Every structure is written in C-alpha cells, then in structure tokens.
Amino acid sequence: MNIQGINEILIDQPKYRQQQIEKAIYGEFISDWSEAIALPEHLRKQLAEACPLDIHAEETISSGDSRKALIILEDELKIEAVLMMHKGDRNTVCVSSQVGCPMGCLFCATGKLGFKRNLTADEIVEQVLYFARQLKKENKRVTNIVFMGMGEPMVNYDNVMAAIRILNNPNGFNLGARRMSISTSGIPEGIRKFAREGLEVNLALSLHAPNNELRCKIMPVSRRHSLEEVMDALREYVDITHRKIMFEYIMIKDVTDTPELAHELVKLLSGWLGYVNLINYNQTEMFAPSTRERIEEFKQILEDGHITVVQRYTFGQDIDGACGQLAARTKLQID
Ligand code: SF4
C-alpha cells in the first residue's frame, strides 16, 4: 500500500474528495479503488495507478484466538502485527512502530534483531487495516489497538502520534482514543510530551524490574534513563492527565519473579494510580518462564500489598503478544 501520492492527485479536486477517500480507506476498508464508488471513475483509475491499496502480507501463525501477520513493506523490510480476539467481540490489534528495535532488551526477540528504521504513520496504520479488512468479511471490527509490537513508540514519536490521529479521525477509522494504548520501555522526554498531547490514549510502562540495578541488566535503556527518572516523568503524566498507568511486568524464572522482587515492586508502586500486568514469558535461549506456582505467589504478594494485578495478553502458546515478543517464535528476519 502506498497512498503518499493522494494529495497531489487531489490538487484540482473539490475539498470533499479528501473526506470521501478517507472514509473509503479507513472507514469502509476498501482494498481496491474500484470499490470507492463515491468517486468518479477517472479519479478511481488515476488513484489505482498511483496509489496501490494492496497490503503485502503473509499470515505466519494462526491459533484459535490470535493471528499473526508478517507485513512486507515497500522497501521489502518486514514487520509483524498481531490480532488478538477476545470474548465479547473485542478484537485487539498489536502494531509495530519500528522495523526492529534499538532498545535491545535482553529478554526480547525483537531487541536481538537490531534496528532498521522508524515506520511511517501510514505503515503503522496499514497493520491495522490489514486485520480490519479481514474482520470486515467476518462482520467484525477492530475494537482496540496496542502499540506493543516491534519497536519503541516514543523514539518514533511524531509518526506514532500521526497514526493515532488517523485512527482516531471520526471521518475515517473512528476508534476512540481510550481504546488505544502505547507501551514504552521508559523514555522520560517522550512520556512528558505525551502527557501534554491532550489525548486519552492509555499509557503502559514496560517496567519488568522494580529496581535500577536489575533493570539495567535486562533493559539497557535504564543505563541512559534511570528508573527514578522514568517514575518522575510518569508522576508528571499522572498529575496532568489523571489517567491510570499499566505497569507491564514480565515473569522470567529466577530473574524477575522472586518474592523479594515482588515486595520491592509493592514498595515502588504503592500509592500509584495504576495496575500491574503480569506477563507470562516464553522460553528463549537465555531465559525460562516462571512456574505457575511462582506467578501465583508473586501475584499474591502484590495483592496483599494492595496493588491491582491483571494478567492480559497471555494468548495461545504459539502466539506471543507482548512488547517485543512478537518475533520470538517465527525467527523473523527483518530484511
Ligand atoms: S521489549 Fe520492547 S523496547 Fe525492549 S527491545 Fe523489545 S520491542 Fe524494544
């Protein structure tokens, strides 16, 4: 899909054409210009030649409740997007914001792929459209979007915000801001900027360790931005937005899951407006997942400390839906 040339084609057209096109692409999920029946035929032909709408993708893995797609970009680089289908017609798309990721978290398959480039706003939206077109055939819709795929959204800030505005546009995709979530590994400058956007998009912090020492070991970003700095930025975010924060915490055997760390986490998060999402880890060469008993014990300590705990995005064994784990199973090559 490449719609960059649309504005040029529309130069001599009446203003309402822009709205008709937005509605057709983002509201009716057309995959071919011949479906845009509100447009005159000559314009449809012109658009078909200059702005192809087809999305090159392969569905790599599909299980009962999840589908993972490998999307091939114009420059042949590859990204992954995941559709997670929940009960009650909730269909969440997990999108990537970069090709690879520069943050290099040790437990993350995407981090090991290295970093190629930022995605454009259109390339981010394309991932959502891929699944929206599929769901349309099943009389379903995308109801939620999470920026938890490949990449750190806060270092591709402008394109991520532009994508959010396209998806939020009432004339197009029309998805409420509260149905979108951004997950960051902790970029204070980005968090502060985000707090001032006036958007009601949810914010998640990939916390994964309750102290700076452990966090520096598994998340190199902590060497640049200490946990204290990140928590300060989050405090500012909560003061300005009064919105809850989701603290993502990955359960890695004997690394992040000890009772001592659970107590430390209680201390760190006491009094915060937010909750903890405990994420099951999938086995990699370096780390193993926590046992069920250990997760239960960890959870209990948090709950005894009056911390709200949820367990989300733990889908079928063959699909990994948490930040950066998308590429874990397919041994994805991004170029
Ligand atoms: S966990 Fe997220 S921020 Fe860290 S390397 Fe993976 S994709 Fe990047």
PDB file of N, CA and C in Angstrom, residues 215-293:
ATOM      1  N   ARG A 215      17.080  -3.656  36.404  1.00  0.00           N
ATOM      2  CA  ARG A 215      16.560  -3.099  35.147  1.00  0.00           C
ATOM      3  C   ARG A 215      17.710  -2.801  34.174  1.00  0.00           C
ATOM      4  N   CYS A 216      18.814  -2.283  34.708  1.00  0.00           N
ATOM      5  CA  CYS A 216      19.984  -2.016  33.846  1.00  0.00           C
ATOM      6  C   CYS A 216      20.507  -3.307  33.229  1.00  0.00           C
ATOM      7  N   LYS A 217      20.394  -4.406  33.982  1.00  0.00           N
ATOM      8  CA  LYS A 217      20.914  -5.679  33.466  1.00  0.00           C
ATOM      9  C   LYS A 217      20.069  -6.189  32.306  1.00  0.00           C
ATOM     10  N   ILE A 218      18.750  -6.068  32.423  1.00  0.00           N
ATOM     11  CA  ILE A 218      17.907  -6.682  31.386  1.00  0.00           C
ATOM     12  C   ILE A 218      17.371  -5.676  30.373  1.00  0.00           C
ATOM     13  N   MET A 219      17.403  -4.382  30.732  1.00  0.00           N
ATOM     14  CA  MET A 219      16.909  -3.352  29.799  1.00  0.00           C
ATOM     15  C   MET A 219      17.957  -2.232  29.699  1.00  0.00           C
ATOM     16  N   PRO A 220      18.809  -2.280  28.694  1.00  0.00           N
ATOM     17  CA  PRO A 220      19.895  -1.290  28.590  1.00  0.00           C
ATOM     18  C   PRO A 220      19.416   0.154  28.606  1.00  0.00           C
ATOM     19  N   VAL A 221      18.149   0.409  28.240  1.00  0.00           N
ATOM     20  CA  VAL A 221      17.627   1.790  28.250  1.00  0.00           C
ATOM     21  C   VAL A 221      17.766   2.412  29.646  1.00  0.00           C
ATOM     22  N   SER A 222      17.769   1.561  30.662  1.00  0.00           N
ATOM     23  CA  SER A 222      17.871   2.041  32.043  1.00  0.00           C
ATOM     24  C   SER A 222      19.221   2.664  32.353  1.00  0.00           C
ATOM     25  N   ARG A 223      20.224   2.328  31.538  1.00  0.00           N
ATOM     26  CA  ARG A 223      21.541   2.944  31.774  1.00  0.00           C
ATOM     27  C   ARG A 223      21.523   4.396  31.320  1.00  0.00           C
ATOM     28  N   ARG A 224      20.629   4.710  30.375  1.00  0.00           N
ATOM     29  CA  ARG A 224      20.508   6.097  29.901  1.00  0.00           C
ATOM     30  C   ARG A 224      19.481   6.860  30.719  1.00  0.00           C
ATOM     31  N   HIS A 225      18.385   6.192  31.040  1.00  0.00           N
ATOM     32  CA  HIS A 225      17.301   6.838  31.797  1.00  0.00           C
ATOM     33  C   HIS A 225      17.018   5.959  33.011  1.00  0.00           C
ATOM     34  N   SER A 226      17.425   6.412  34.171  1.00  0.00           N
ATOM     35  CA  SER A 226      17.259   5.578  35.360  1.00  0.00           C
ATOM     36  C   SER A 226      15.770   5.401  35.676  1.00  0.00           C
ATOM     37  N   LEU A 227      15.496   4.368  36.461  1.00  0.00           N
ATOM     38  CA  LEU A 227      14.110   4.101  36.855  1.00  0.00           C
ATOM     39  C   LEU A 227      13.523   5.319  37.573  1.00  0.00           C
ATOM     40  N   GLU A 228      14.343   5.980  38.383  1.00  0.00           N
ATOM     41  CA  GLU A 228      13.866   7.167  39.121  1.00  0.00           C
ATOM     42  C   GLU A 228      13.409   8.253  38.135  1.00  0.00           C
ATOM     43  N   GLU A 229      14.223   8.477  37.110  1.00  0.00           N
ATOM     44  CA  GLU A 229      13.870   9.485  36.094  1.00  0.00           C
ATOM     45  C   GLU A 229      12.551   9.132  35.411  1.00  0.00           C
ATOM     46  N   VAL A 230      12.410   7.841  35.083  1.00  0.00           N
ATOM     47  CA  VAL A 230      11.198   7.388  34.389  1.00  0.00           C
ATOM     48  C   VAL A 230       9.982   7.574  35.301  1.00  0.00           C
ATOM     49  N   MET A 231      10.137   7.200  36.579  1.00  0.00           N
ATOM     50  CA  MET A 231       8.999   7.323  37.510  1.00  0.00           C
ATOM     51  C   MET A 231       8.636   8.795  37.712  1.00  0.00           C
ATOM     52  N   ASP A 232       9.638   9.671  37.700  1.00  0.00           N
ATOM     53  CA  ASP A 232       9.365  11.119  37.810  1.00  0.00           C
ATOM     54  C   ASP A 232       8.514  11.596  36.633  1.00  0.00           C
ATOM     55  N   ALA A 233       8.898  11.145  35.446  1.00  0.00           N
ATOM     56  CA  ALA A 233       8.143  11.547  34.240  1.00  0.00           C
ATOM     57  C   ALA A 233       6.712  11.005  34.312  1.00  0.00           C
ATOM     58  N   LEU A 234       6.588   9.775  34.810  1.00  0.00           N
ATOM     59  CA  LEU A 234       5.248   9.183  34.919  1.00  0.00           C
ATOM     60  C   LEU A 234       4.393   9.943  35.935  1.00  0.00           C
ATOM     61  N   ARG A 235       5.038  10.384  37.007  1.00  0.00           N
ATOM     62  CA  ARG A 235       4.302  11.154  38.032  1.00  0.00           C
ATOM     63  C   ARG A 235       3.723  12.417  37.397  1.00  0.00           C
ATOM     64  N   GLU A 236       4.550  13.056  36.576  1.00  0.00           N
ATOM     65  CA  GLU A 236       4.102  14.261  35.874  1.00  0.00           C
ATOM     66  C   GLU A 236       2.925  13.914  34.954  1.00  0.00           C
ATOM     67  N   TYR A 237       3.046  12.768  34.283  1.00  0.00           N
ATOM     68  CA  TYR A 237       1.985  12.315  33.366  1.00  0.00           C
ATOM     69  C   TYR A 237       0.660  12.144  34.132  1.00  0.00           C
ATOM     70  N   VAL A 238       0.743  11.488  35.285  1.00  0.00           N
ATOM     71  CA  VAL A 238      -0.480  11.248  36.067  1.00  0.00           C
ATOM     72  C   VAL A 238      -1.039  12.574  36.581  1.00  0.00           C
ATOM     73  N   ASP A 239      -0.156  13.470  37.031  1.00  0.00           N
ATOM     74  CA  ASP A 239      -0.620  14.780  37.524  1.00  0.00           C
ATOM     75  C   ASP A 239      -1.385  15.537  36.446  1.00  0.00           C
ATOM     76  N   ILE A 240      -0.877  15.471  35.225  1.00  0.00           N
ATOM     77  CA  ILE A 240      -1.505  16.234  34.136  1.00  0.00           C
ATOM     78  C   ILE A 240      -2.765  15.545  33.615  1.00  0.00           C
ATOM     79  N   THR A 241      -2.698  14.229  33.428  1.00  0.00           N
ATOM     80  CA  THR A 241      -3.800  13.535  32.732  1.00  0.00           C
ATOM     81  C   THR A 241      -4.810  12.872  33.677  1.00  0.00           C
ATOM     82  N   HIS A 242      -4.397  12.597  34.914  1.00  0.00           N
ATOM     83  CA  HIS A 242      -5.214  11.840  35.878  1.00  0.00           C
ATOM     84  C   HIS A 242      -5.592  10.470  35.316  1.00  0.00           C
ATOM     85  N   ARG A 243      -4.724   9.941  34.460  1.00  0.00           N
ATOM     86  CA  ARG A 243      -5.020   8.627  33.873  1.00  0.00           C
ATOM     87  C   ARG A 243      -4.152   7.547  34.517  1.00  0.00           C
ATOM     88  N   LYS A 244      -4.742   6.343  34.556  1.00  0.00           N
ATOM     89  CA  LYS A 244      -4.020   5.212  35.156  1.00  0.00           C
ATOM     90  C   LYS A 244      -2.879   4.757  34.257  1.00  0.00           C
ATOM     91  N   ILE A 245      -1.875   4.176  34.877  1.00  0.00           N
ATOM     92  CA  ILE A 245      -0.756   3.610  34.114  1.00  0.00           C
ATOM     93  C   ILE A 245      -0.782   2.093  34.263  1.00  0.00           C
ATOM     94  N   MET A 246      -0.531   1.412  33.154  1.00  0.00           N
ATOM     95  CA  MET A 246      -0.370  -0.038  33.256  1.00  0.00           C
ATOM     96  C   MET A 246       1.126  -0.321  33.347  1.00  0.00           C
ATOM     97  N   PHE A 247       1.527  -0.994  34.409  1.00  0.00           N
ATOM     98  CA  PHE A 247       2.922  -1.384  34.570  1.00  0.00           C
ATOM     99  C   PHE A 247       3.052  -2.836  34.096  1.00  0.00           C
ATOM    100  N   GLU A 248       3.783  -3.025  32.995  1.00  0.00           N
ATOM    101  CA  GLU A 248       3.945  -4.379  32.477  1.00  0.00           C
ATOM    102  C   GLU A 248       5.144  -5.029  33.170  1.00  0.00           C
ATOM    103  N   TYR A 249       4.930  -6.256  33.571  1.00  0.00           N
ATOM    104  CA  TYR A 249       5.996  -6.933  34.320  1.00  0.00           C
ATOM    105  C   TYR A 249       6.099  -8.373  33.815  1.00  0.00           C
ATOM    106  N   ILE A 250       7.244  -8.678  33.252  1.00  0.00           N
ATOM    107  CA  ILE A 250       7.410  -9.989  32.628  1.00  0.00           C
ATOM    108  C   ILE A 250       7.970 -10.995  33.640  1.00  0.00           C
ATOM    109  N   MET A 251       7.388 -12.183  33.654  1.00  0.00           N
ATOM    110  CA  MET A 251       7.749 -13.169  34.676  1.00  0.00           C
ATOM    111  C   MET A 251       8.812 -14.134  34.128  1.00  0.00           C
ATOM    112  N   ILE A 252      10.067 -13.824  34.441  1.00  0.00           N
ATOM    113  CA  ILE A 252      11.194 -14.656  33.992  1.00  0.00           C
ATOM    114  C   ILE A 252      11.740 -15.420  35.190  1.00  0.00           C
ATOM    115  N   LYS A 253      11.863 -16.709  35.007  1.00  0.00           N
ATOM    116  CA  LYS A 253      12.258 -17.599  36.103  1.00  0.00           C
ATOM    117  C   LYS A 253      13.577 -17.167  36.755  1.00  0.00           C
ATOM    118  N   ASP A 254      13.521 -16.987  38.065  1.00  0.00           N
ATOM    119  CA  ASP A 254      14.688 -16.652  38.898  1.00  0.00           C
ATOM    120  C   ASP A 254      15.379 -15.334  38.518  1.00  0.00           C
ATOM    121  N   VAL A 255      14.793 -14.575  37.629  1.00  0.00           N
ATOM    122  CA  VAL A 255      15.384 -13.289  37.245  1.00  0.00           C
ATOM    123  C   VAL A 255      14.496 -12.149  37.747  1.00  0.00           C
ATOM    124  N   THR A 256      13.207 -12.199  37.369  1.00  0.00           N
ATOM    125  CA  THR A 256      12.310 -11.100  37.763  1.00  0.00           C
ATOM    126  C   THR A 256      11.223 -11.565  38.732  1.00  0.00           C
ATOM    127  N   ASP A 257      11.195 -12.864  39.064  1.00  0.00           N
ATOM    128  CA  ASP A 257       9.988 -13.403  39.726  1.00  0.00           C
ATOM    129  C   ASP A 257      10.160 -13.789  41.199  1.00  0.00           C
ATOM    130  N   THR A 258      11.225 -13.335  41.873  1.00  0.00           N
ATOM    131  CA  THR A 258      11.426 -13.786  43.255  1.00  0.00           C
ATOM    132  C   THR A 258      10.501 -13.028  44.207  1.00  0.00           C
ATOM    133  N   PRO A 259      10.176 -13.633  45.364  1.00  0.00           N
ATOM    134  CA  PRO A 259       9.315 -12.946  46.339  1.00  0.00           C
ATOM    135  C   PRO A 259       9.925 -11.612  46.788  1.00  0.00           C
ATOM    136  N   GLU A 260      11.252 -11.547  46.895  1.00  0.00           N
ATOM    137  CA  GLU A 260      11.903 -10.288  47.306  1.00  0.00           C
ATOM    138  C   GLU A 260      11.577  -9.179  46.304  1.00  0.00           C
ATOM    139  N   LEU A 261      11.637  -9.528  45.018  1.00  0.00           N
ATOM    140  CA  LEU A 261      11.345  -8.526  43.993  1.00  0.00           C
ATOM    141  C   LEU A 261       9.872  -8.116  44.038  1.00  0.00           C
ATOM    142  N   ALA A 262       9.019  -9.076  44.368  1.00  0.00           N
ATOM    143  CA  ALA A 262       7.578  -8.744  44.479  1.00  0.00           C
ATOM    144  C   ALA A 262       7.381  -7.709  45.585  1.00  0.00           C
ATOM    145  N   HIS A 263       8.071  -7.901  46.727  1.00  0.00           N
ATOM    146  CA  HIS A 263       7.953  -6.933  47.828  1.00  0.00           C
ATOM    147  C   HIS A 263       8.493  -5.565  47.403  1.00  0.00           C
ATOM    148  N   GLU A 264       9.582  -5.595  46.650  1.00  0.00           N
ATOM    149  CA  GLU A 264      10.159  -4.330  46.170  1.00  0.00           C
ATOM    150  C   GLU A 264       9.188  -3.617  45.222  1.00  0.00           C
ATOM    151  N   LEU A 265       8.519  -4.423  44.430  1.00  0.00           N
ATOM    152  CA  LEU A 265       7.548  -3.859  43.476  1.00  0.00           C
ATOM    153  C   LEU A 265       6.384  -3.196  44.224  1.00  0.00           C
ATOM    154  N   VAL A 266       5.964  -3.840  45.300  1.00  0.00           N
ATOM    155  CA  VAL A 266       4.895  -3.250  46.121  1.00  0.00           C
ATOM    156  C   VAL A 266       5.339  -1.878  46.622  1.00  0.00           C
ATOM    157  N   LYS A 267       6.562  -1.817  47.112  1.00  0.00           N
ATOM    158  CA  LYS A 267       7.086  -0.548  47.632  1.00  0.00           C
ATOM    159  C   LYS A 267       7.116   0.518  46.542  1.00  0.00           C
ATOM    160  N   LEU A 268       7.615   0.104  45.374  1.00  0.00           N
ATOM    161  CA  LEU A 268       7.752   1.059  44.269  1.00  0.00           C
ATOM    162  C   LEU A 268       6.407   1.617  43.814  1.00  0.00           C
ATOM    163  N   LEU A 269       5.388   0.742  43.805  1.00  0.00           N
ATOM    164  CA  LEU A 269       4.121   1.163  43.181  1.00  0.00           C
ATOM    165  C   LEU A 269       3.041   1.562  44.180  1.00  0.00           C
ATOM    166  N   SER A 270       3.342   1.492  45.454  1.00  0.00           N
ATOM    167  CA  SER A 270       2.338   1.880  46.454  1.00  0.00           C
ATOM    168  C   SER A 270       1.882   3.309  46.214  1.00  0.00           C
ATOM    169  N   GLY A 271       0.568   3.490  46.198  1.00  0.00           N
ATOM    170  CA  GLY A 271       0.015   4.830  46.046  1.00  0.00           C
ATOM    171  C   GLY A 271      -0.096   5.308  44.612  1.00  0.00           C
ATOM    172  N   TRP A 272       0.364   4.497  43.650  1.00  0.00           N
ATOM    173  CA  TRP A 272       0.281   4.914  42.249  1.00  0.00           C
ATOM    174  C   TRP A 272      -1.105   4.676  41.677  1.00  0.00           C
ATOM    175  N   LEU A 273      -1.507   5.556  40.767  1.00  0.00           N
ATOM    176  CA  LEU A 273      -2.737   5.370  40.023  1.00  0.00           C
ATOM    177  C   LEU A 273      -2.397   4.419  38.877  1.00  0.00           C
ATOM    178  N   GLY A 274      -2.714   3.153  39.075  1.00  0.00           N
ATOM    179  CA  GLY A 274      -2.350   2.210  38.018  1.00  0.00           C
ATOM    180  C   GLY A 274      -2.475   0.774  38.477  1.00  0.00           C
ATOM    181  N   TYR A 275      -2.036  -0.138  37.652  1.00  0.00           N
ATOM    182  CA  TYR A 275      -2.109  -1.552  37.977  1.00  0.00           C
ATOM    183  C   TYR A 275      -0.968  -2.290  37.273  1.00  0.00           C
ATOM    184  N   VAL A 276      -0.737  -3.505  37.732  1.00  0.00           N
ATOM    185  CA  VAL A 276       0.360  -4.310  37.170  1.00  0.00           C
ATOM    186  C   VAL A 276      -0.218  -5.384  36.259  1.00  0.00           C
ATOM    187  N   ASN A 277       0.375  -5.516  35.089  1.00  0.00           N
ATOM    188  CA  ASN A 277       0.016  -6.600  34.187  1.00  0.00           C
ATOM    189  C   ASN A 277       1.148  -7.619  34.205  1.00  0.00           C
ATOM    190  N   LEU A 278       0.893  -8.770  34.799  1.00  0.00           N
ATOM    191  CA  LEU A 278       1.925  -9.816  34.840  1.00  0.00           C
ATOM    192  C   LEU A 278       1.890 -10.590  33.529  1.00  0.00           C
ATOM    193  N   ILE A 279       3.004 -10.611  32.833  1.00  0.00           N
ATOM    194  CA  ILE A 279       3.053 -11.247  31.512  1.00  0.00           C
ATOM    195  C   ILE A 279       3.850 -12.546  31.587  1.00  0.00           C
ATOM    196  N   ASN A 280       3.245 -13.608  31.102  1.00  0.00           N
ATOM    197  CA  ASN A 280       3.979 -14.879  31.034  1.00  0.00           C
ATOM    198  C   ASN A 280       5.093 -14.763  30.000  1.00  0.00           C
ATOM    199  N   TYR A 281       6.239 -15.291  30.344  1.00  0.00           N
ATOM    200  CA  TYR A 281       7.367 -15.247  29.410  1.00  0.00           C
ATOM    201  C   TYR A 281       7.391 -16.527  28.585  1.00  0.00           C
ATOM    202  N   ASN A 282       7.850 -16.406  27.347  1.00  0.00           N
ATOM    203  CA  ASN A 282       8.018 -17.598  26.521  1.00  0.00           C
ATOM    204  C   ASN A 282       9.500 -17.959  26.450  1.00  0.00           C
ATOM    205  N   GLN A 283       9.765 -19.230  26.620  1.00  0.00           N
ATOM    206  CA  GLN A 283      11.153 -19.735  26.655  1.00  0.00           C
ATOM    207  C   GLN A 283      12.020 -19.182  25.523  1.00  0.00           C
ATOM    208  N   THR A 284      13.221 -18.703  25.860  1.00  0.00           N
ATOM    209  CA  THR A 284      14.196 -18.330  24.826  1.00  0.00           C
ATOM    210  C   THR A 284      15.507 -19.028  25.192  1.00  0.00           C
ATOM    211  N   GLU A 285      16.539 -18.819  24.372  1.00  0.00           N
ATOM    212  CA  GLU A 285      17.818 -19.471  24.684  1.00  0.00           C
ATOM    213  C   GLU A 285      18.373 -18.974  26.016  1.00  0.00           C
ATOM    214  N   MET A 286      18.086 -17.729  26.344  1.00  0.00           N
ATOM    215  CA  MET A 286      18.697 -17.113  27.514  1.00  0.00           C
ATOM    216  C   MET A 286      17.895 -17.280  28.813  1.00  0.00           C
ATOM    217  N   PHE A 287      16.561 -17.197  28.696  1.00  0.00           N
ATOM    218  CA  PHE A 287      15.719 -17.195  29.901  1.00  0.00           C
ATOM    219  C   PHE A 287      14.591 -18.220  29.818  1.00  0.00           C
ATOM    220  N   ALA A 288      14.086 -18.576  31.014  1.00  0.00           N
ATOM    221  CA  ALA A 288      12.967 -19.524  31.079  1.00  0.00           C
ATOM    222  C   ALA A 288      11.745 -18.845  31.703  1.00  0.00           C
ATOM    223  N   PRO A 289      10.572 -19.351  31.422  1.00  0.00           N
ATOM    224  CA  PRO A 289       9.376 -18.754  32.035  1.00  0.00           C
ATOM    225  C   PRO A 289       9.242 -19.138  33.503  1.00  0.00           C
ATOM    226  N   SER A 290       8.586 -18.307  34.289  1.00  0.00           N
ATOM    227  CA  SER A 290       8.321 -18.637  35.696  1.00  0.00           C
ATOM    228  C   SER A 290       7.334 -19.793  35.768  1.00  0.00           C
ATOM    229  N   THR A 291       7.414 -20.527  36.863  1.00  0.00           N
ATOM    230  CA  THR A 291       6.438 -21.599  37.043  1.00  0.00           C
ATOM    231  C   THR A 291       5.097 -20.971  37.440  1.00  0.00           C
ATOM    232  N   ARG A 292       4.040 -21.751  37.267  1.00  0.00           N
ATOM    233  CA  ARG A 292       2.701 -21.260  37.632  1.00  0.00           C
ATOM    234  C   ARG A 292       2.648 -20.904  39.120  1.00  0.00           C
ATOM    235  N   GLU A 293       3.282 -21.767  39.947  1.00  0.00           N
ATOM    236  CA  GLU A 293       3.261 -21.535  41.406  1.00  0.00           C
ATOM    237  C   GLU A 293       3.949 -20.214  41.738  1.00  0.00           C
TER     238      GLU A 293
END
